[in-house]
Tab-separated table of C-alpha atoms and ligand atoms in Angstrom:
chain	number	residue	atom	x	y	z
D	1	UNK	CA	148.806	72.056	104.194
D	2	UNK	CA	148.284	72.006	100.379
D	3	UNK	CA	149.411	74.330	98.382
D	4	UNK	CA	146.433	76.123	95.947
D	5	UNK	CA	146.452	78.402	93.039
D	6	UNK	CA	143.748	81.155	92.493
D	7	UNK	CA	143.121	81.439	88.791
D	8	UNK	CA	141.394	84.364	87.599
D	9	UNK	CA	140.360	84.858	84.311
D	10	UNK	CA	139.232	88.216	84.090
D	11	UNK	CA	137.059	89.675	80.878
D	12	UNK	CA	135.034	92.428	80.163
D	13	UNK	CA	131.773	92.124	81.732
D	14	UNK	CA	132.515	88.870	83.764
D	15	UNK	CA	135.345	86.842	86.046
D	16	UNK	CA	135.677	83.253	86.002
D	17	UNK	CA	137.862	82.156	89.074
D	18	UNK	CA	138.790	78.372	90.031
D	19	UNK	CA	140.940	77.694	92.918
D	20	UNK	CA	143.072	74.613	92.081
D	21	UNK	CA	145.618	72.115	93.702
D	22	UNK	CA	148.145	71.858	91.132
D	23	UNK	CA	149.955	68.774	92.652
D	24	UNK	CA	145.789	66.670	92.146
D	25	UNK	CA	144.508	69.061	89.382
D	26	UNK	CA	141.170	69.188	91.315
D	27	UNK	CA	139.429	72.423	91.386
D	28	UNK	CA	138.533	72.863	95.294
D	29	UNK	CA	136.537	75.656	93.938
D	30	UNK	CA	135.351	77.458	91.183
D	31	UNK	CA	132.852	80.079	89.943
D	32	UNK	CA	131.653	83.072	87.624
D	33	UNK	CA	130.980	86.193	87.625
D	34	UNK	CA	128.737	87.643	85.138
D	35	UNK	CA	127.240	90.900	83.624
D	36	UNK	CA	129.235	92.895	85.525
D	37	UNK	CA	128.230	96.608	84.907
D	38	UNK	CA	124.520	95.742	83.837
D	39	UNK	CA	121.563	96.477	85.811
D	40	UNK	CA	121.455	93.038	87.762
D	41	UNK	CA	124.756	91.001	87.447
D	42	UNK	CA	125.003	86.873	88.978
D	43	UNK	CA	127.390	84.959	90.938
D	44	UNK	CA	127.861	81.288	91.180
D	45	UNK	CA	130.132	79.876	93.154
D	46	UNK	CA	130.652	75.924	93.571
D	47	UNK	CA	132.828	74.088	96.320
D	48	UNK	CA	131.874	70.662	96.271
D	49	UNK	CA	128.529	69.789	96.079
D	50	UNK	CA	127.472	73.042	97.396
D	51	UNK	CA	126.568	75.804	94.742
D	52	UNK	CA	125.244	79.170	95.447
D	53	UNK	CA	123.788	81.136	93.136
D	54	UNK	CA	122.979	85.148	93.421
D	55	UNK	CA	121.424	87.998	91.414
D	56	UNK	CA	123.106	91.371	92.807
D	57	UNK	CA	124.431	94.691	91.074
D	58	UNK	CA	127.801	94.201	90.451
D	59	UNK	CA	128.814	97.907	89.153
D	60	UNK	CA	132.461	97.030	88.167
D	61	UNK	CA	135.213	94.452	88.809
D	62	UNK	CA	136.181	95.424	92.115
D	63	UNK	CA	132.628	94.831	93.396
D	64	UNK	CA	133.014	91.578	91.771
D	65	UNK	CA	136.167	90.448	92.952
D	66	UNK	CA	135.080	91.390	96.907
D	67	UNK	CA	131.875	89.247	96.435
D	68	UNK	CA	134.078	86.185	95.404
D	69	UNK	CA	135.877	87.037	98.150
D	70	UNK	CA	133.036	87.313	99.930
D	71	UNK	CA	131.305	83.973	99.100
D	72	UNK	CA	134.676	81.986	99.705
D	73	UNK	CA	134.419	83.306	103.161
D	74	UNK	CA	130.433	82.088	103.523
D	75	UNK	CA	130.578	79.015	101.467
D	76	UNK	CA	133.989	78.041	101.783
D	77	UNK	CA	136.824	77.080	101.428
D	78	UNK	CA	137.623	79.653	103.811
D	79	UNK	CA	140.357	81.646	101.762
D	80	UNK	CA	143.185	82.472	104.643
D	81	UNK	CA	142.962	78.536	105.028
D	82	UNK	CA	143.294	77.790	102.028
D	83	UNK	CA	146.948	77.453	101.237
D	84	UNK	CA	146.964	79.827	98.348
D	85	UNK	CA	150.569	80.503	97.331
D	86	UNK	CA	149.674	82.491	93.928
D	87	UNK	CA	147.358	83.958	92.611
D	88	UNK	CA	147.306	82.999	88.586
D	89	UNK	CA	146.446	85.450	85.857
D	90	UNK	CA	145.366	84.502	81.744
D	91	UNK	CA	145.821	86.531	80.206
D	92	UNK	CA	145.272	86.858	76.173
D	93	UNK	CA	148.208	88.848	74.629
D	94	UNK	CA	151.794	89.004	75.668
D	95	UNK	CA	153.351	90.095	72.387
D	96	UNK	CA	157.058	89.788	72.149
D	97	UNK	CA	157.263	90.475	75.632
D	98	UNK	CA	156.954	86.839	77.164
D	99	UNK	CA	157.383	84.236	76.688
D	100	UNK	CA	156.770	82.306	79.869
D	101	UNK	CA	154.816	83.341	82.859
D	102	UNK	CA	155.845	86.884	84.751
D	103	UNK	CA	155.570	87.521	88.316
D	104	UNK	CA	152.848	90.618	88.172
D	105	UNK	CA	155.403	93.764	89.496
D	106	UNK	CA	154.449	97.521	87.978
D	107	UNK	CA	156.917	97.071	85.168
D	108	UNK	CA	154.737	93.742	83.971
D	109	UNK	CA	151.419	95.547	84.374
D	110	UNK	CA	152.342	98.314	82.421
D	111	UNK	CA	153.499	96.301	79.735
D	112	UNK	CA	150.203	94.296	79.471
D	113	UNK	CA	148.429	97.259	79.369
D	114	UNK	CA	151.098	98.797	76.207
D	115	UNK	CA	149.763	95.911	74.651
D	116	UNK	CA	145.981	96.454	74.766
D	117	UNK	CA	145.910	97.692	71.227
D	118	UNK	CA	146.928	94.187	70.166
D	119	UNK	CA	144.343	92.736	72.605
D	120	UNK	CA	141.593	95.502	72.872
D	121	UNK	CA	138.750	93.118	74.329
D	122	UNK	CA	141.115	90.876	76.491
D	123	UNK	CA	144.092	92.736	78.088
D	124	UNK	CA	142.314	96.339	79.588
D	125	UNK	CA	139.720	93.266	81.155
D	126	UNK	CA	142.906	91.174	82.274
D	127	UNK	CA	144.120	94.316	83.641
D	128	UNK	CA	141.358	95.339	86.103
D	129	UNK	CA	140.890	91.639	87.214
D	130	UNK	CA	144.912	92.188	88.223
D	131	UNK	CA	144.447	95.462	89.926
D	132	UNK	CA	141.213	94.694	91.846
D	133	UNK	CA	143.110	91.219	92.756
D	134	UNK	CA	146.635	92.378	93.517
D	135	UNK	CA	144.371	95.585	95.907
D	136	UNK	CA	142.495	92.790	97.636
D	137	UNK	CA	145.277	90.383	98.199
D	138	UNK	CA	148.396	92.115	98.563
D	139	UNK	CA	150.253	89.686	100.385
D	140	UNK	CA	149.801	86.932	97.753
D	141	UNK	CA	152.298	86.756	94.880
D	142	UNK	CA	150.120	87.210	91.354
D	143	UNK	CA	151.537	85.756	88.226
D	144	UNK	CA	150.313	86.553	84.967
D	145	UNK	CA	150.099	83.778	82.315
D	146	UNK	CA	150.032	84.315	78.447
D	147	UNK	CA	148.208	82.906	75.761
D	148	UNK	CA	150.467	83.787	73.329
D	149	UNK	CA	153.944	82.891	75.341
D	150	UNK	CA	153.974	79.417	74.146
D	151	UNK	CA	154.181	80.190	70.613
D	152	UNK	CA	156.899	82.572	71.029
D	153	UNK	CA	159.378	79.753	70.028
D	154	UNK	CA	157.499	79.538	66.928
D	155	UNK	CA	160.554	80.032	63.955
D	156	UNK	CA	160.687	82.699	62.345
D	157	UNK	CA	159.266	81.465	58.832
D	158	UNK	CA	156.365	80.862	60.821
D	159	UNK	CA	155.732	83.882	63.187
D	160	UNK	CA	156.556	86.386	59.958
D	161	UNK	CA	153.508	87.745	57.819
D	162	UNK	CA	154.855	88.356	54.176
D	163	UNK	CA	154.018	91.847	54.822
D	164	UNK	CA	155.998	94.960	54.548
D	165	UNK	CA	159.127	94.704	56.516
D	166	UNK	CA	158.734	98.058	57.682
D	167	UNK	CA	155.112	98.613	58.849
D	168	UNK	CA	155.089	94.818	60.135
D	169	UNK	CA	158.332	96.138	62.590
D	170	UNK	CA	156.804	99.699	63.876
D	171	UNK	CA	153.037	98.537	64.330
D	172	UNK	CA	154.354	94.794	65.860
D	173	UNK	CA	152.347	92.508	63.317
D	174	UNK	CA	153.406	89.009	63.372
D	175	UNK	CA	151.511	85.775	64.198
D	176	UNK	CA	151.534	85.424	68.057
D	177	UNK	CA	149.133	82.766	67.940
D	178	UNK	CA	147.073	82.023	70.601
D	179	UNK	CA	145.120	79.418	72.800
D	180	UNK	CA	149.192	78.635	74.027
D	181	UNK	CA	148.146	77.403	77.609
D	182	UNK	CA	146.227	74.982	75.844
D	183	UNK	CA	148.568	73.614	73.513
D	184	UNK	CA	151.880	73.476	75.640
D	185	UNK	CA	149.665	71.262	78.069
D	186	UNK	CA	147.572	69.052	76.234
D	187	UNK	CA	151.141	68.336	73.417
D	188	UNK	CA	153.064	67.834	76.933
D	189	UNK	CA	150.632	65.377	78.663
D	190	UNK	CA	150.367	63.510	75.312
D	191	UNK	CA	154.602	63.421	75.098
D	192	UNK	CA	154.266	61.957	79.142
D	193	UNK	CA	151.355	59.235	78.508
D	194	UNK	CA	153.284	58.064	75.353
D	195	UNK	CA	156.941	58.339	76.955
D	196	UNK	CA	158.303	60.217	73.980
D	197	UNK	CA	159.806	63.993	73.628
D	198	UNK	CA	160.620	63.015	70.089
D	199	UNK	CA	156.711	63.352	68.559
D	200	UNK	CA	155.251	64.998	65.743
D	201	UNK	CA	152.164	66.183	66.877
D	202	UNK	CA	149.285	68.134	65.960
D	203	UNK	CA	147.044	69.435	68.272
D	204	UNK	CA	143.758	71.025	67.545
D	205	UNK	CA	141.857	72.903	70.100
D	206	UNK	CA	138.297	73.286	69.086
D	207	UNK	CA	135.868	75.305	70.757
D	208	UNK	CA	133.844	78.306	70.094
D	209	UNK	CA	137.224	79.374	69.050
D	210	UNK	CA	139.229	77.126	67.417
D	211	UNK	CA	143.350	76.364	66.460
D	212	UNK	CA	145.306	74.190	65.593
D	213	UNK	CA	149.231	73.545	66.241
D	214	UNK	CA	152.007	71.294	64.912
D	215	UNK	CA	154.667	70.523	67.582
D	216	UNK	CA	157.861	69.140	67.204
D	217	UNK	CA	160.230	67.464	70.070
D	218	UNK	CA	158.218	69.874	72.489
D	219	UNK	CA	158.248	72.930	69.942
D	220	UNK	CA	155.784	74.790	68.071
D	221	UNK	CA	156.326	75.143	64.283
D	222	UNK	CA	153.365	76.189	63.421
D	223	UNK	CA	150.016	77.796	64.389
D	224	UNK	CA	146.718	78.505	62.904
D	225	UNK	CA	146.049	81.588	65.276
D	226	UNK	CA	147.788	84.890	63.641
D	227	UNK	CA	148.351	88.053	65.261
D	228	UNK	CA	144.934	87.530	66.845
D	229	UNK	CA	142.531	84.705	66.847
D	230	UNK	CA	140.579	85.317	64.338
D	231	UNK	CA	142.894	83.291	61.938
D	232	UNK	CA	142.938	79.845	61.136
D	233	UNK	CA	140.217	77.380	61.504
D	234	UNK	CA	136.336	78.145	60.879
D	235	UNK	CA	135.159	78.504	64.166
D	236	UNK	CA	131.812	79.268	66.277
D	237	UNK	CA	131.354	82.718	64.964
D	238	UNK	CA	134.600	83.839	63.156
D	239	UNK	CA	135.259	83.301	59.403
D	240	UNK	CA	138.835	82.281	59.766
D	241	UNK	CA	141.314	82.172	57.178
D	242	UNK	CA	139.766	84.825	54.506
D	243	UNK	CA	141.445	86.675	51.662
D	244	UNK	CA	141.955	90.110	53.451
D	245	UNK	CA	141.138	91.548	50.067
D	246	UNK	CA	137.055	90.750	51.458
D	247	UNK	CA	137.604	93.688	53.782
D	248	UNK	CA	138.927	96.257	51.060
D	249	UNK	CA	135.973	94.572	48.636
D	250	UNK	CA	133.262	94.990	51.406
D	251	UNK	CA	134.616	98.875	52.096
D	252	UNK	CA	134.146	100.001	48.673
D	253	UNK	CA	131.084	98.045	47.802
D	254	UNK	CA	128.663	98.071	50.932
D	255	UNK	CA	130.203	101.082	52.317
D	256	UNK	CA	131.136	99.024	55.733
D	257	UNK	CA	133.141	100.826	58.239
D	258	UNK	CA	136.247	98.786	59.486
D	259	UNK	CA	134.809	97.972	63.250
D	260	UNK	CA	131.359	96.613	61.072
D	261	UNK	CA	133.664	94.427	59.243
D	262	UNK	CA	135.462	93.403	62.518
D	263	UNK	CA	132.644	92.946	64.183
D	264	UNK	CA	131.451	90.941	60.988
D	265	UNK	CA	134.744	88.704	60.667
D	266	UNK	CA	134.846	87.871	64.628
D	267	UNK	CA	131.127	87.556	65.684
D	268	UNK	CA	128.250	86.508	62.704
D	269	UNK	CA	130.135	84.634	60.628
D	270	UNK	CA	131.765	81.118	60.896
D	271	UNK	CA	129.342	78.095	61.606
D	272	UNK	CA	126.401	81.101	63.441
D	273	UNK	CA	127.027	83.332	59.925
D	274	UNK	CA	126.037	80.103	57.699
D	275	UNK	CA	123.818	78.197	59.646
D	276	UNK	CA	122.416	80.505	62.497
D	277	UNK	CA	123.902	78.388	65.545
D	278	UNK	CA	127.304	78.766	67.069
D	279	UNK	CA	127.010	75.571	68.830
D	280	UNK	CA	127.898	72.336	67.125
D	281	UNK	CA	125.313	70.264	68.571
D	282	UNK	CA	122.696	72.729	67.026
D	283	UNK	CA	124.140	72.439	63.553
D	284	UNK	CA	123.921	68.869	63.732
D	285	UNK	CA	120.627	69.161	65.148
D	286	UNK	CA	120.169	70.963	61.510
D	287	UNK	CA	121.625	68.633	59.602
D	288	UNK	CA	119.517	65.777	61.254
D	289	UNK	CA	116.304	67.974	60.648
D	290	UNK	CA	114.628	66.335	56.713
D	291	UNK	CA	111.561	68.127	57.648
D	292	UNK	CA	113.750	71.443	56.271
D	293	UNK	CA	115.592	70.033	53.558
D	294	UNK	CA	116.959	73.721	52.735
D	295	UNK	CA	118.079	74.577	56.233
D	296	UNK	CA	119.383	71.131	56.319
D	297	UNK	CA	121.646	71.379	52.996
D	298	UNK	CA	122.749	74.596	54.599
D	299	UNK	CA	123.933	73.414	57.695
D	300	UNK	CA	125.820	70.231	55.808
D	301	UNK	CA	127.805	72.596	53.214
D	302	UNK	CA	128.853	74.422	56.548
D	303	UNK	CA	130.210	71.542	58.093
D	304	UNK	CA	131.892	70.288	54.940
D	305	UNK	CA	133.627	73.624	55.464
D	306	UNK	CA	134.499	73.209	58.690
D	307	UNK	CA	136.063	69.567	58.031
D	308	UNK	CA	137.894	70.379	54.902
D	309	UNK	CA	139.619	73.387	57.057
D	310	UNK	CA	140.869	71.175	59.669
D	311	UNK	CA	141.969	68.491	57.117
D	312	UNK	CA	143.810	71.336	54.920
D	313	UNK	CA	145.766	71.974	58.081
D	314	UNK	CA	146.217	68.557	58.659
D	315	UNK	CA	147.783	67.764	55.417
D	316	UNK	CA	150.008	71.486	55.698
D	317	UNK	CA	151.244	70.710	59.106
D	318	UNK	CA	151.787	67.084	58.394
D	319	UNK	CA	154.281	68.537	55.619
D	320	UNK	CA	156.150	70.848	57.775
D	321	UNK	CA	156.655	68.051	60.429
D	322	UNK	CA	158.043	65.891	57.960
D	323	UNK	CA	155.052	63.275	59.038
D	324	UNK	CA	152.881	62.547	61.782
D	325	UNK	CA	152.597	60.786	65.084
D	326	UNK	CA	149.707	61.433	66.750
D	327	UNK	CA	146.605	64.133	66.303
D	328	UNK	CA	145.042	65.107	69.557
D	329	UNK	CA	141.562	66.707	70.139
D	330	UNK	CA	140.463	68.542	72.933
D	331	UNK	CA	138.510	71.876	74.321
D	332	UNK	CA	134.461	71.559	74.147
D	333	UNK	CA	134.240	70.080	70.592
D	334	UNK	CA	137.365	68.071	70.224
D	335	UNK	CA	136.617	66.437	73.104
D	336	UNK	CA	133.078	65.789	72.948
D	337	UNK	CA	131.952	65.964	69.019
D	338	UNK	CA	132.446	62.310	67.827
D	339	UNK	CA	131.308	63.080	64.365
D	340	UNK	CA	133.451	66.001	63.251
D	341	UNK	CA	136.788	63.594	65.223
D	342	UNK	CA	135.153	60.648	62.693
D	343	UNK	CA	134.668	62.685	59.404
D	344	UNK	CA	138.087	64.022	59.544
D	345	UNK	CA	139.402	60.009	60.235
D	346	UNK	CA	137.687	58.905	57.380
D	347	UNK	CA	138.951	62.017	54.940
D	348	UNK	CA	142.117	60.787	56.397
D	349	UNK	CA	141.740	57.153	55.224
D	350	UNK	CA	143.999	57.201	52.306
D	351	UNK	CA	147.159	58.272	54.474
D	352	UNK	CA	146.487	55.275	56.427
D	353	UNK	CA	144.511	56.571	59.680
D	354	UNK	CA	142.014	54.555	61.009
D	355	UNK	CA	139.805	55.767	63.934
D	356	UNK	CA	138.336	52.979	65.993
D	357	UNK	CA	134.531	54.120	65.580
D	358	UNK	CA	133.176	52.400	68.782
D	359	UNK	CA	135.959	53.993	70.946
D	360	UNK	CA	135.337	57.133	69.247
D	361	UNK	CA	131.620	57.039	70.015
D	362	UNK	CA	131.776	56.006	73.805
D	363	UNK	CA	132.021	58.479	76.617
D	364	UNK	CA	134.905	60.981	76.923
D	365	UNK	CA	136.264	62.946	79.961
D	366	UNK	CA	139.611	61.378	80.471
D	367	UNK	CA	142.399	61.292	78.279
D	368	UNK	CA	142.231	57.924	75.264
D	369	UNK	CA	143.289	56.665	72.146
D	370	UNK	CA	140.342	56.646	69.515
D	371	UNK	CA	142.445	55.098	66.635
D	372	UNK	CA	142.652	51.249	65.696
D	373	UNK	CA	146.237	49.960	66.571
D	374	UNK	CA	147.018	49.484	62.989
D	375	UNK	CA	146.187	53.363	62.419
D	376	UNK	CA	149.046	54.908	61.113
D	377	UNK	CA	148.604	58.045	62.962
D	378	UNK	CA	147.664	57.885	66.629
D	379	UNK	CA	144.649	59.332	67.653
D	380	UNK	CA	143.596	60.727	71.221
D	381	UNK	CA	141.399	62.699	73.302
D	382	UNK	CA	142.656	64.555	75.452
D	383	UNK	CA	140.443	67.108	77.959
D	384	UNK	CA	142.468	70.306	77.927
D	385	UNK	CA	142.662	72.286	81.583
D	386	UNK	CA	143.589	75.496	81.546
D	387	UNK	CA	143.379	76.310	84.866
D	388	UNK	CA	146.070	73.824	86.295
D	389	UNK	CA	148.210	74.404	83.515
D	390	UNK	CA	148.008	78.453	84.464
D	391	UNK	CA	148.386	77.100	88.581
D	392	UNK	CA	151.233	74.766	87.223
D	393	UNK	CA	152.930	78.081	85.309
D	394	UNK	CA	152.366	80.111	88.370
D	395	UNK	CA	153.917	78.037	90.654
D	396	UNK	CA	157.347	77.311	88.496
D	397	UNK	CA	157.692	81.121	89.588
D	398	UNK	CA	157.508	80.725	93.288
A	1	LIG	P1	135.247	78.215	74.452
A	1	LIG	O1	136.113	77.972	75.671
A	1	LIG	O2	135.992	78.668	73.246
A	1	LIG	O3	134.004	79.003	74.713
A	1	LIG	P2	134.631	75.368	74.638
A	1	LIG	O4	135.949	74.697	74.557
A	1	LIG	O5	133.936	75.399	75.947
A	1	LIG	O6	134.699	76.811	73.994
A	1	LIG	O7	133.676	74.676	73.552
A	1	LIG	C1	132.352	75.087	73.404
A	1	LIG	C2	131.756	74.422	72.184
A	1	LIG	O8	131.906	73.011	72.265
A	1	LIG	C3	130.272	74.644	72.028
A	1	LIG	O9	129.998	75.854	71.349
A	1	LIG	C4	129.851	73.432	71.192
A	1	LIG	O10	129.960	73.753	69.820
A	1	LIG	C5	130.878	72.384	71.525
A	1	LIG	N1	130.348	71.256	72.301
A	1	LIG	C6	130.233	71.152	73.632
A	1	LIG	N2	129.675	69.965	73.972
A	1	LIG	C7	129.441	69.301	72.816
A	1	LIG	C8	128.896	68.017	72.480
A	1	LIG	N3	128.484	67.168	73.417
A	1	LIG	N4	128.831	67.699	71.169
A	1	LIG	C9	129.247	68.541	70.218
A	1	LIG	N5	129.777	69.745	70.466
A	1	LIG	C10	129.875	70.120	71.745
C-alpha cells in the first residue's frame, strides 16, 4: 500500500489538513477548517473531484479535528486505509531547540509550548492541533516540523542582533528566521533540476508574508525574517524592515500602547497600510485605474517600495554570496505576479540579468526558467509545497 502523511497545520481559529503521498507529492486529500470558536464555523474537505462543504458549530479544535475525521470517513479516503505512517505537524517557532524535525514525545510538546512567548499567535494554536491529533490518533507517530529549523545553520554574524549581549542571551533574541520549510525545499529542488550543490542562490518567498534567503552549497547565510516575521521584506500587511526607533517615536507622541503598535507593524501596514489592499492583484488593479489618478499614484509609490526592498536584498545578499547563480520565486506572488518578477529583472539590467519577458508572462504552475540564456543570473519559478516537504521531514524520522 502507499505510504501517506497527514499534515496538519493548526492556527488559532482554523486547521488546514492535506493528506499527501510523499513518494508522488499528490495531495490525496486536503481541506480547512475555519472559524473555529465563532457562532457558525465551515468545513471543506476535497478528495478528488469530490468537495463537501459544511456550515456547523465548531466550539474548539477538538470538535474540529473529529469532524475531519469524520468527513474522511464519509467522503473518503477512508483513513484506517489510508496508509498513514505520520502524522506531520508545522509548526512556526522552534527557537534554538531544533533544528530538524522532532518526533512529538511530552518532552517536545512541552518545549513548543516554553516557546509560545516567541510565537504567541502560532505555537499555543500548533499546540492544540497536536493534542487533539496525538488524542484522536494515538497509534500514529506525530512529528512536528519547524519553520524556523532550517535557518538554524544560519552563522552566527547572521543569526546575532547587535543588541546587548546580555538581554539578547536571557530573553533568547536572535534572528530565527522563518518560512524555513519553504526555503530548504524550493533552494533543494532548484540544486536537483540544475545538478549542482555548489549554487549561490537566493530565494524569495513572497506571499502575504514575504522573505527572502541567500543559500550557499545547501546553507543559509542569510535571512530577511528576524526573530519573528515581521522583518525583512514589505509584505501584505506588515511594514518590514523599520527603524525600531518608530515604536519609541509613536509611544511618546500618539500615546500608542505597545500591542497597538504591534498590531500596527504586523496587520495595517505594508502594501493594505498604503494602498488599502493586501492582495497584489488589487494594487495593480489600482495602479491600472486613470480614472483615480490619486489612488493610482498611491498604489505605484507602494509598489516602487515593494521592488526597491527586494532589489536592496538582492544586491546585500548577492554581496555576502560573493555573486549569484540563480534567483528563484515562489509562494502566491512569486509564482504567479509576472510584473513585480519583471520590474525587479529590469532594475537588475545593469548586473547583466535578463528575464525572457514572454516566458515570464506565460502560465506558471510547474517549476521554469524565466531568464534569456545569455542572463547572467538564472532565473526560475519554482511552486513551493509545504506540505510534502513537512510529509518528506516527517518521514526521514520513521
Ligand atoms: P500566504 O501563504 O502567506 O497567505 P500565498 O503564498 O498564498 O500567501 O500568497 C498570497 C498572495 O499571493 C495574495 O495575497 C496575492 O497578493 C498574491 N497572488 C496570488 N495570485 C496572484 C496572481 N495571479 N497575481 C498576482 N498576485 C497573486
Amino acid at each position: 500500500m502507499t505510504q501517506t502523511v497527514l499534515v496538519i497545520n493548526s492556527g488559532s481559529s482554523s486547521i488546514k489538513y492535506q493528506l499527501v503521498d510523499p513518494e508522488t507529492g499528490d495531495a490525496i486529500a486536503k481541506g480547512i477548517v475555519e472559524r473555529i470558536g465563532e457562532a457558525l464555523g465551515t468545513i471543506k474537505h476535497v478528495h478528488g473531484a469530490d468537495v463537501t462543504e459544511e456550515e456547523l458549530p465548531i466550539p474548539d479544535h477538538e470538535v474540529g479535528m473529529r469532524e475531519v475525521l469524520r468527513l474522511f470517513d464519509a467522503k473518503g479516503p477512508v483513513l484506517s486505509e489510508a496508509g498513514i505512517v505520520a502524522v506531520g505537524h508545522r509548526i512556526v517557532q522552534g527557537g534554538k531547540y531544533f533544528d530538524g524535525p522532532a518526533l512529538v514525545t511530552d518532552e517536545v510538546r512541552d518545549l513548543i509550548e516554553r516557546l509560545c512567548p516567541m510565537a504567541p499567535l502560532h505555537n499555543p494554536a500548533h499546540l492544540k492541533g497536536i493534542d487533539v491529533a496525538r488524542e484522536l490518533m494515538p497509534d500514529i507517530p506525530h512529528v512536528a516540523v519547524f519553520d524556523t529549523a532550517f535557518f538554524q545553520q544560519l552563522p552566527e554574524k547572521a543569526s546575532t542582533y547587535a543588541l546587548n549581549a546580555e538581554v539578547a542571551e536571557k530573553y533568547a533574541v536572535r534572528r530565527y528566521g522563518a518560512h524555513g520549510t519553504s526555503h530548504q525545499f524550493v533552494s533543494r529542488e532548484v540544486a536537483k533540476l540544475l545538478g549542482r550543490d555548489d549554487l549561490k542562490q537566493i530565494v524569495m518567498h513572497l506571499g502575504n508574508g514575504a522573505s527572502v534567503s541567500a543559500v550557499k552549497d545547501g546553507k543559509p547565510i542569510d535571512t530577511s525574517m528576524g526573530l519573528t516575521p515581521l522583518e525583512g521584506l514589505m509584505m501584505g500587511s506588515r511594514t518590514g524592515d523599520i527603524d525600531p526607533a518608530v515604536v519609541f517615536h509613536l509611544a511618546r507622541q500618539a500615546g500608542m500602547s505597545i500591542d497597538e503598535i504591534d498590531h500596527l507593524f504586523n496587520k495595517e501596514s505594508g502594501m493594505k497600510g498604503l494602498t488599502g489592499e493586501t492582495d497584489m492583484r488589487s494594487v495593480w488593479g489600482l495602479i491600472g485605474n486613470d480614472e483615480d489618478p490619486e489612488t493610482q499614484a498611491k498604489a505605484r509609490v507602494a509598489m516602487d517600495i515593494y521592488i526597491n526592498r527586494l532589489l536592496k536584498y538582492v544586491g546585500s545578499y548577492t554581496a555576502e554570496l560573493g555573486g549569484l547563480d540563480v534567483i528563484t520565486f515562489t509562494a502566491g506572488i512569486g509564482e504567479n505576479d509576472w510584473r513585480v518578477r519583471r520590474e525587479l529583472a529590469e532594475a537588475l539590467e545593469p548586473f547583466g540579468v535578463k528575464i525572457d519577458v514572454e516566458k515570464n508572462e506565460g502560465r506558471i504552475g510547474e517549476p521554469r526558467v524565466v531568464s534569456t540564456p545569455d542572463s547572467k543570473v538564472l532565473l526560475l519559478v519554482y511552486p513551493t509545497n509545504e506540505e510534502l516537504a513537512i510529509a518528506r521531514q516527517a518521514l526521514t524520522l520513521l
